[in-house]
């Protein structure tokens, strides 16, 4: 596509109209020497349509490993031999983690469980955990508990859960290569339910799971259609023992092209750097990302892999004069 950056400047930056699938593909196919320009434009779009604030979030695992599903990238599937160990839920420790997360300026604290969907026991634990955190810590609580029934969606919304994460992971056309134990459509139904119940929708995926560039663009367009409040963008971190353990992480340039393309396809969304950024982009990756369309970060560790220290990220935001988004503006 000729002059995709010129078209995107007019269409997305000036008019706020997202790139469509074909246009997102043109960004993903840009030559290396154009990537810097694409990131600069993505940054301008983020500043224009979202503003300078960066949303900071913490995540904590309330059930690790032993999941019955077979998502081929996931070290928490009980079907693969991976070194992830289960942890026992400890509510006082969870409240301490929420305090520590809030002390970094974070506004979201997400409880994550490695399950297909919650059973009654897990729902009871979530009930207790949410009440204990709400009683002591000023922070929005998010949950990521897999596929929900209507009753479970109603209950979580009733508890005051602010946002629900459920990733579509990849393009609909590529999903059967990634997961065989449930469908893309099942995931999509949960996302519709989350919205209907009045919770914010958080939905993203992983770049670099063997999808073609066309499928990467397809995924960006499918997310744009869903209009999630937040999109976590992960880059494959091949976990030993999983079916995708031998794939390579995306190259830095491919990761940066993806960041620009997703921002230009989702101009108003909270676009969050999630797992794998250190691997795909190295130490400079966070800087390149937040100057290329990213406007949310996870502080501290991810669920099964180590992230960077929160201080490094927070110092970077200070240096770049990007304020941490405040809780009062999100409540
Ligand atoms: S459902 Fe979630 S925890 Fe279970 S295997 Fe898939 S990604 Fe991993």
CSV table of C-alpha atoms and ligand atoms in Angstrom, one decimal:
chain,number,residue,atom,x,y,z
A,1,UNK,CA,0.0,0.0,0.0
A,2,UNK,CA,1.5,3.3,-1.1
A,3,UNK,CA,2.3,5.8,1.7
A,4,UNK,CA,0.4,4.0,4.4
A,5,UNK,CA,2.0,6.3,7.0
A,6,UNK,CA,0.6,9.4,5.2
A,7,UNK,CA,-2.8,7.8,5.0
A,8,UNK,CA,-2.6,6.7,8.7
A,9,UNK,CA,-1.6,10.2,9.7
A,10,UNK,CA,-4.7,11.8,8.2
A,11,UNK,CA,-7.1,9.0,9.0
A,12,UNK,CA,-6.1,7.9,12.6
A,13,UNK,CA,-4.2,10.9,14.0
A,14,UNK,CA,-6.5,13.6,12.5
A,15,UNK,CA,-9.8,11.9,12.3
A,16,UNK,CA,-9.5,9.2,15.0
A,17,UNK,CA,-10.6,6.5,12.5
A,18,UNK,CA,-8.8,3.1,13.2
A,19,UNK,CA,-6.8,1.4,10.5
A,20,UNK,CA,-8.6,-1.5,8.9
A,21,UNK,CA,-7.2,-5.0,8.4
A,22,UNK,CA,-5.6,-4.3,5.1
A,23,UNK,CA,-4.0,-1.1,6.4
A,24,UNK,CA,-2.7,-2.8,9.5
A,25,UNK,CA,-1.1,-5.3,7.3
A,26,UNK,CA,0.7,-2.6,5.4
A,27,UNK,CA,2.2,-1.4,8.7
A,28,UNK,CA,3.3,-4.9,9.6
A,29,UNK,CA,5.0,-5.1,6.2
A,30,UNK,CA,6.9,-1.8,6.4
A,31,UNK,CA,10.6,-2.0,5.7
A,32,UNK,CA,13.0,-1.8,8.7
A,33,UNK,CA,13.9,1.8,7.9
A,34,UNK,CA,10.3,2.9,8.2
A,35,UNK,CA,9.7,1.4,11.6
A,36,UNK,CA,10.9,4.4,13.5
A,37,UNK,CA,8.4,6.6,11.6
A,38,UNK,CA,5.6,4.2,12.3
A,39,UNK,CA,6.3,4.3,16.0
A,40,UNK,CA,6.5,8.1,16.1
A,41,UNK,CA,3.1,8.2,14.5
A,42,UNK,CA,1.7,5.6,16.9
A,43,UNK,CA,3.0,7.7,19.7
A,44,UNK,CA,1.4,10.9,18.3
A,45,UNK,CA,-1.9,8.9,18.0
A,46,UNK,CA,-1.7,7.7,21.6
A,47,UNK,CA,-1.0,11.2,22.9
A,48,UNK,CA,-3.8,12.7,20.8
A,49,UNK,CA,-6.5,10.2,21.6
A,50,UNK,CA,-5.5,8.8,25.0
A,51,UNK,CA,-3.3,11.5,26.5
A,52,UNK,CA,0.1,11.2,28.3
A,53,UNK,CA,-1.0,9.2,31.4
A,54,UNK,CA,0.2,5.6,31.7
A,55,UNK,CA,-1.9,3.0,33.4
A,56,UNK,CA,0.2,0.9,35.8
A,57,UNK,CA,-1.1,-2.5,36.9
A,58,UNK,CA,-0.1,-5.4,39.1
A,59,UNK,CA,-1.1,-9.0,38.6
A,60,UNK,CA,-1.0,-11.9,41.0
A,61,UNK,CA,-1.7,-15.6,40.5
A,62,UNK,CA,-4.3,-17.1,42.8
A,63,UNK,CA,-4.1,-20.5,41.1
A,64,UNK,CA,-1.0,-21.6,39.2
A,65,UNK,CA,-0.5,-24.6,37.0
A,66,UNK,CA,-2.6,-27.7,36.5
A,67,UNK,CA,-5.0,-26.2,34.0
A,68,UNK,CA,-6.9,-28.8,31.9
A,69,UNK,CA,-6.7,-26.7,28.7
A,70,UNK,CA,-4.0,-27.2,26.0
A,71,UNK,CA,-3.0,-23.6,25.0
A,72,UNK,CA,0.3,-24.4,23.3
A,73,UNK,CA,2.2,-21.4,24.6
A,74,UNK,CA,1.2,-21.9,28.2
A,75,UNK,CA,3.4,-23.4,30.9
A,76,UNK,CA,0.4,-23.6,33.2
A,77,UNK,CA,-1.3,-26.3,31.2
A,78,UNK,CA,-1.4,-29.6,33.1
A,79,UNK,CA,-1.0,-31.4,29.8
A,80,UNK,CA,2.7,-30.4,29.3
A,81,UNK,CA,5.7,-31.1,31.5
A,82,UNK,CA,6.8,-27.7,32.6
A,83,UNK,CA,8.5,-26.5,35.8
A,84,UNK,CA,5.6,-24.4,37.0
A,85,UNK,CA,4.6,-25.2,40.6
A,86,UNK,CA,1.2,-24.6,42.2
A,87,UNK,CA,1.0,-22.1,45.0
A,88,UNK,CA,-1.6,-22.1,47.8
A,89,UNK,CA,-3.9,-19.1,48.1
A,90,UNK,CA,-3.0,-17.0,51.1
A,91,UNK,CA,-5.3,-14.1,51.5
A,92,UNK,CA,-3.1,-12.0,53.9
A,93,UNK,CA,-0.3,-12.3,51.4
A,94,UNK,CA,-2.6,-11.3,48.6
A,95,UNK,CA,-3.6,-8.1,50.5
A,96,UNK,CA,0.1,-7.4,51.1
A,97,UNK,CA,0.7,-7.7,47.4
A,98,UNK,CA,-2.2,-5.4,46.6
A,99,UNK,CA,-0.8,-2.8,49.1
A,100,UNK,CA,2.7,-3.1,47.5
A,101,UNK,CA,1.1,-2.7,44.0
A,102,UNK,CA,-0.9,0.3,45.0
A,103,UNK,CA,2.2,1.9,46.5
A,104,UNK,CA,3.8,2.0,43.0
A,105,UNK,CA,0.9,4.2,41.9
A,106,UNK,CA,-0.8,1.3,40.1
A,107,UNK,CA,-4.6,1.5,39.7
A,108,UNK,CA,-5.4,-2.0,38.7
A,109,UNK,CA,-4.7,-5.2,40.6
A,110,UNK,CA,-5.6,-8.4,38.7
A,111,UNK,CA,-6.3,-11.8,40.2
A,112,UNK,CA,-5.4,-14.5,37.7
A,113,UNK,CA,-6.2,-18.2,37.9
A,114,UNK,CA,-5.0,-20.9,35.5
A,115,UNK,CA,-8.3,-22.5,34.8
A,116,UNK,CA,-10.7,-23.2,31.9
A,117,UNK,CA,-13.3,-21.3,34.0
A,118,UNK,CA,-14.0,-20.9,37.7
A,119,UNK,CA,-15.6,-23.7,39.8
A,120,UNK,CA,-17.5,-23.0,43.0
A,121,UNK,CA,-14.4,-23.4,45.2
A,122,UNK,CA,-12.5,-20.8,43.1
A,123,UNK,CA,-15.5,-18.4,43.1
A,124,UNK,CA,-15.6,-18.6,46.9
A,125,UNK,CA,-11.9,-17.8,47.1
A,126,UNK,CA,-12.3,-14.9,44.7
A,127,UNK,CA,-15.3,-13.6,46.9
A,128,UNK,CA,-13.0,-13.7,50.0
A,129,UNK,CA,-10.0,-12.2,48.2
A,130,UNK,CA,-12.0,-9.3,46.7
A,131,UNK,CA,-13.6,-8.5,50.0
A,132,UNK,CA,-10.3,-8.6,51.9
A,133,UNK,CA,-8.6,-6.3,49.4
A,134,UNK,CA,-11.5,-3.9,49.1
A,135,UNK,CA,-11.5,-3.5,52.9
A,136,UNK,CA,-7.9,-2.4,53.1
A,137,UNK,CA,-6.5,-1.2,49.8
A,138,UNK,CA,-7.6,1.6,47.4
A,139,UNK,CA,-7.2,0.0,44.0
A,140,UNK,CA,-9.4,-1.3,41.3
A,141,UNK,CA,-9.7,-5.1,41.2
A,142,UNK,CA,-9.6,-7.0,38.0
A,143,UNK,CA,-10.0,-10.7,37.5
A,144,UNK,CA,-8.8,-13.2,34.9
A,145,UNK,CA,-10.6,-16.5,35.6
A,146,UNK,CA,-11.3,-18.0,32.1
A,147,UNK,CA,-14.6,-18.7,30.6
A,148,UNK,CA,-17.6,-17.5,32.7
A,149,UNK,CA,-21.2,-18.6,33.0
A,150,UNK,CA,-23.8,-15.9,33.2
A,151,UNK,CA,-24.3,-16.4,36.9
A,152,UNK,CA,-20.5,-16.0,37.5
A,153,UNK,CA,-20.3,-12.9,35.4
A,154,UNK,CA,-23.2,-11.4,37.4
A,155,UNK,CA,-21.6,-12.3,40.6
A,156,UNK,CA,-18.2,-10.8,39.7
A,157,UNK,CA,-19.8,-7.6,38.6
A,158,UNK,CA,-21.8,-7.5,41.8
A,159,UNK,CA,-18.7,-7.9,43.9
A,160,UNK,CA,-17.4,-4.7,42.3
A,161,UNK,CA,-14.8,-6.3,39.9
A,162,UNK,CA,-13.9,-3.4,37.7
A,163,UNK,CA,-12.4,-5.1,34.7
A,164,UNK,CA,-12.2,-8.7,33.4
A,165,UNK,CA,-9.4,-10.1,31.3
A,166,UNK,CA,-9.9,-12.8,28.8
A,167,UNK,CA,-7.6,-12.9,25.9
A,168,UNK,CA,-8.6,-14.0,22.4
A,169,UNK,CA,-4.8,-14.8,22.1
A,170,UNK,CA,-4.6,-14.7,18.3
A,171,UNK,CA,-6.6,-14.4,15.0
A,172,UNK,CA,-9.7,-16.4,14.8
A,173,UNK,CA,-8.3,-18.3,11.8
A,174,UNK,CA,-5.1,-19.2,13.7
A,175,UNK,CA,-6.8,-20.2,17.0
A,176,UNK,CA,-7.2,-23.9,16.2
A,177,UNK,CA,-3.4,-24.1,15.8
A,178,UNK,CA,-3.0,-22.8,19.3
A,179,UNK,CA,-5.8,-24.3,21.3
A,180,UNK,CA,-7.8,-27.4,20.7
A,181,UNK,CA,-9.7,-27.8,24.0
A,182,UNK,CA,-12.0,-24.8,23.5
A,183,UNK,CA,-12.9,-22.4,20.7
A,184,UNK,CA,-12.3,-18.7,19.9
A,185,UNK,CA,-16.0,-18.3,19.9
A,186,UNK,CA,-16.3,-19.6,23.5
A,187,UNK,CA,-13.8,-16.9,24.5
A,188,UNK,CA,-15.7,-14.3,22.5
A,189,UNK,CA,-19.0,-15.2,24.3
A,190,UNK,CA,-17.4,-14.6,27.7
A,191,UNK,CA,-16.1,-11.2,26.5
A,192,UNK,CA,-19.7,-10.2,25.4
A,193,UNK,CA,-21.0,-11.3,28.7
A,194,UNK,CA,-18.4,-9.3,30.6
A,195,UNK,CA,-19.4,-6.2,28.7
A,196,UNK,CA,-23.1,-6.9,29.2
A,197,UNK,CA,-22.5,-7.2,33.0
A,198,UNK,CA,-20.9,-3.7,33.0
A,199,UNK,CA,-17.3,-4.7,33.7
A,200,UNK,CA,-14.5,-3.2,31.5
A,201,UNK,CA,-13.3,-5.6,28.9
A,202,UNK,CA,-9.6,-6.5,28.8
A,203,UNK,CA,-8.6,-8.6,25.8
A,204,UNK,CA,-5.4,-9.2,24.0
A,205,UNK,CA,-3.1,-11.9,22.9
A,206,UNK,CA,0.4,-13.1,22.0
A,207,UNK,CA,2.4,-12.1,18.9
A,208,UNK,CA,4.7,-14.7,17.5
A,209,UNK,CA,2.8,-18.0,17.7
A,210,UNK,CA,3.4,-19.0,14.1
A,211,UNK,CA,0.7,-16.7,12.7
A,212,UNK,CA,1.3,-15.0,9.4
A,213,UNK,CA,1.5,-11.3,9.1
A,214,UNK,CA,-2.0,-11.5,7.5
A,215,UNK,CA,-3.3,-13.2,10.6
A,216,UNK,CA,-1.6,-10.7,12.8
A,217,UNK,CA,-3.5,-8.0,10.9
A,218,UNK,CA,-6.7,-10.1,11.1
A,219,UNK,CA,-6.2,-10.2,14.9
A,220,UNK,CA,-5.8,-6.4,15.2
A,221,UNK,CA,-9.0,-5.9,13.2
A,222,UNK,CA,-10.9,-8.4,15.3
A,223,UNK,CA,-9.8,-6.7,18.5
A,224,UNK,CA,-10.7,-3.3,17.0
A,225,UNK,CA,-14.2,-4.7,16.3
A,226,UNK,CA,-14.6,-5.8,19.9
A,227,UNK,CA,-13.4,-2.4,21.1
A,228,UNK,CA,-11.9,-3.6,24.4
A,229,UNK,CA,-11.1,-1.0,27.1
A,230,UNK,CA,-7.6,-2.6,27.4
A,231,UNK,CA,-5.5,-4.7,25.1
A,232,UNK,CA,-2.5,-6.5,26.7
A,233,UNK,CA,0.1,-7.2,24.0
A,234,UNK,CA,2.4,-10.2,24.7
A,235,UNK,CA,5.3,-11.5,22.7
A,236,UNK,CA,5.9,-15.2,22.7
A,237,UNK,CA,8.3,-16.2,25.4
A,238,UNK,CA,8.8,-19.9,24.4
A,239,UNK,CA,8.4,-21.9,27.5
A,240,UNK,CA,10.3,-25.1,27.8
A,241,UNK,CA,8.1,-28.2,27.6
A,242,UNK,CA,5.2,-26.5,25.8
A,243,UNK,CA,4.4,-27.3,22.2
A,244,UNK,CA,5.6,-23.8,21.3
A,245,UNK,CA,8.8,-24.2,23.3
A,246,UNK,CA,10.9,-24.4,20.2
A,247,UNK,CA,9.5,-21.4,18.4
A,248,UNK,CA,11.5,-18.2,18.3
A,249,UNK,CA,10.5,-15.0,19.9
A,250,UNK,CA,9.5,-12.3,17.4
A,251,UNK,CA,12.4,-10.1,16.3
A,252,UNK,CA,12.7,-6.7,17.9
A,253,UNK,CA,11.7,-5.0,14.6
A,254,UNK,CA,8.6,-7.3,14.2
A,255,UNK,CA,7.6,-6.6,17.8
A,256,UNK,CA,7.9,-2.9,17.1
A,257,UNK,CA,5.9,-3.1,13.9
A,258,UNK,CA,3.2,-5.0,15.8
A,259,UNK,CA,3.0,-2.3,18.5
A,260,UNK,CA,2.6,0.4,15.9
A,261,UNK,CA,0.0,-1.5,13.9
A,262,UNK,CA,-2.1,-2.4,17.0
A,263,UNK,CA,-2.0,1.2,18.2
A,264,UNK,CA,-3.1,2.5,14.8
A,265,UNK,CA,-5.9,-0.1,14.7
A,266,UNK,CA,-6.9,0.8,18.3
A,267,UNK,CA,-6.4,4.5,18.7
A,268,UNK,CA,-8.3,5.0,22.0
A,269,UNK,CA,-7.6,1.7,23.8
A,270,UNK,CA,-5.3,1.2,26.8
A,271,UNK,CA,-2.5,-0.7,25.1
A,272,UNK,CA,-0.6,-2.6,27.6
A,273,UNK,CA,2.9,-4.1,27.4
A,274,UNK,CA,2.5,-7.5,28.9
A,275,UNK,CA,4.8,-10.6,28.9
A,276,UNK,CA,7.8,-11.2,26.7
A,277,UNK,CA,8.7,-7.5,26.2
A,278,UNK,CA,12.2,-8.0,27.8
A,279,UNK,CA,12.8,-11.0,25.5
A,280,UNK,CA,11.7,-9.5,22.3
A,281,UNK,CA,12.9,-6.0,22.8
A,282,UNK,CA,15.7,-6.1,25.4
A,283,UNK,CA,16.3,-3.4,28.0
A,284,UNK,CA,15.5,-0.6,25.7
A,285,UNK,CA,12.1,-2.1,24.7
A,286,UNK,CA,10.1,-0.4,27.4
A,287,UNK,CA,11.3,3.0,26.3
A,288,UNK,CA,10.6,2.2,22.6
A,289,UNK,CA,7.2,0.9,23.5
A,290,UNK,CA,6.0,3.8,25.6
A,291,UNK,CA,7.3,6.2,22.9
A,292,UNK,CA,5.6,4.1,20.2
A,293,UNK,CA,1.9,3.8,21.3
A,294,UNK,CA,2.0,1.8,24.5
A,295,UNK,CA,0.2,3.5,27.5
A,296,UNK,CA,0.0,0.8,30.2
A,297,UNK,CA,2.6,-1.3,32.0
A,298,UNK,CA,2.6,-4.2,34.4
A,299,UNK,CA,4.8,-3.6,37.3
A,300,UNK,CA,6.9,-6.4,38.9
A,301,UNK,CA,6.7,-10.0,37.8
A,302,UNK,CA,4.5,-11.7,35.4
A,303,UNK,CA,2.7,-14.9,36.3
A,304,UNK,CA,5.5,-17.4,35.6
A,305,UNK,CA,8.4,-15.4,34.3
A,306,UNK,CA,10.4,-12.6,35.8
A,307,UNK,CA,9.8,-9.0,34.7
A,308,UNK,CA,11.8,-5.9,35.4
A,309,UNK,CA,11.9,-4.0,38.7
A,310,UNK,CA,9.0,-1.5,39.1
A,311,UNK,CA,11.5,1.3,39.9
A,312,UNK,CA,13.1,1.1,36.5
A,313,UNK,CA,9.8,1.5,34.8
A,314,UNK,CA,8.5,4.2,37.1
A,315,UNK,CA,11.8,6.2,36.7
A,316,UNK,CA,11.5,5.9,33.0
A,317,UNK,CA,7.9,7.4,33.1
A,318,UNK,CA,9.2,10.3,35.2
A,319,UNK,CA,12.0,10.9,32.8
A,320,UNK,CA,9.6,10.9,29.8
A,321,UNK,CA,7.1,13.2,31.7
A,322,UNK,CA,4.3,10.6,31.4
A,323,UNK,CA,2.2,10.7,34.6
A,324,UNK,CA,1.0,7.5,36.1
A,325,UNK,CA,-2.8,7.5,35.6
A,326,UNK,CA,-4.5,8.2,38.9
A,327,UNK,CA,-7.1,6.1,40.7
A,328,UNK,CA,-9.6,8.9,41.1
A,329,UNK,CA,-9.9,9.2,37.4
A,330,UNK,CA,-10.6,5.5,36.9
A,331,UNK,CA,-13.1,4.9,39.8
B,1,LIG,S1,-6.7,-21.7,29.7
B,1,LIG,FE1,-5.2,-20.2,30.5
B,1,LIG,S2,-4.0,-21.2,32.1
B,1,LIG,FE2,-5.2,-22.8,30.9
B,1,LIG,S3,-3.7,-23.6,29.4
B,1,LIG,FE3,-4.9,-21.9,28.4
B,1,LIG,S4,-3.7,-20.0,28.8
B,1,LIG,FE4,-2.9,-21.6,30.2
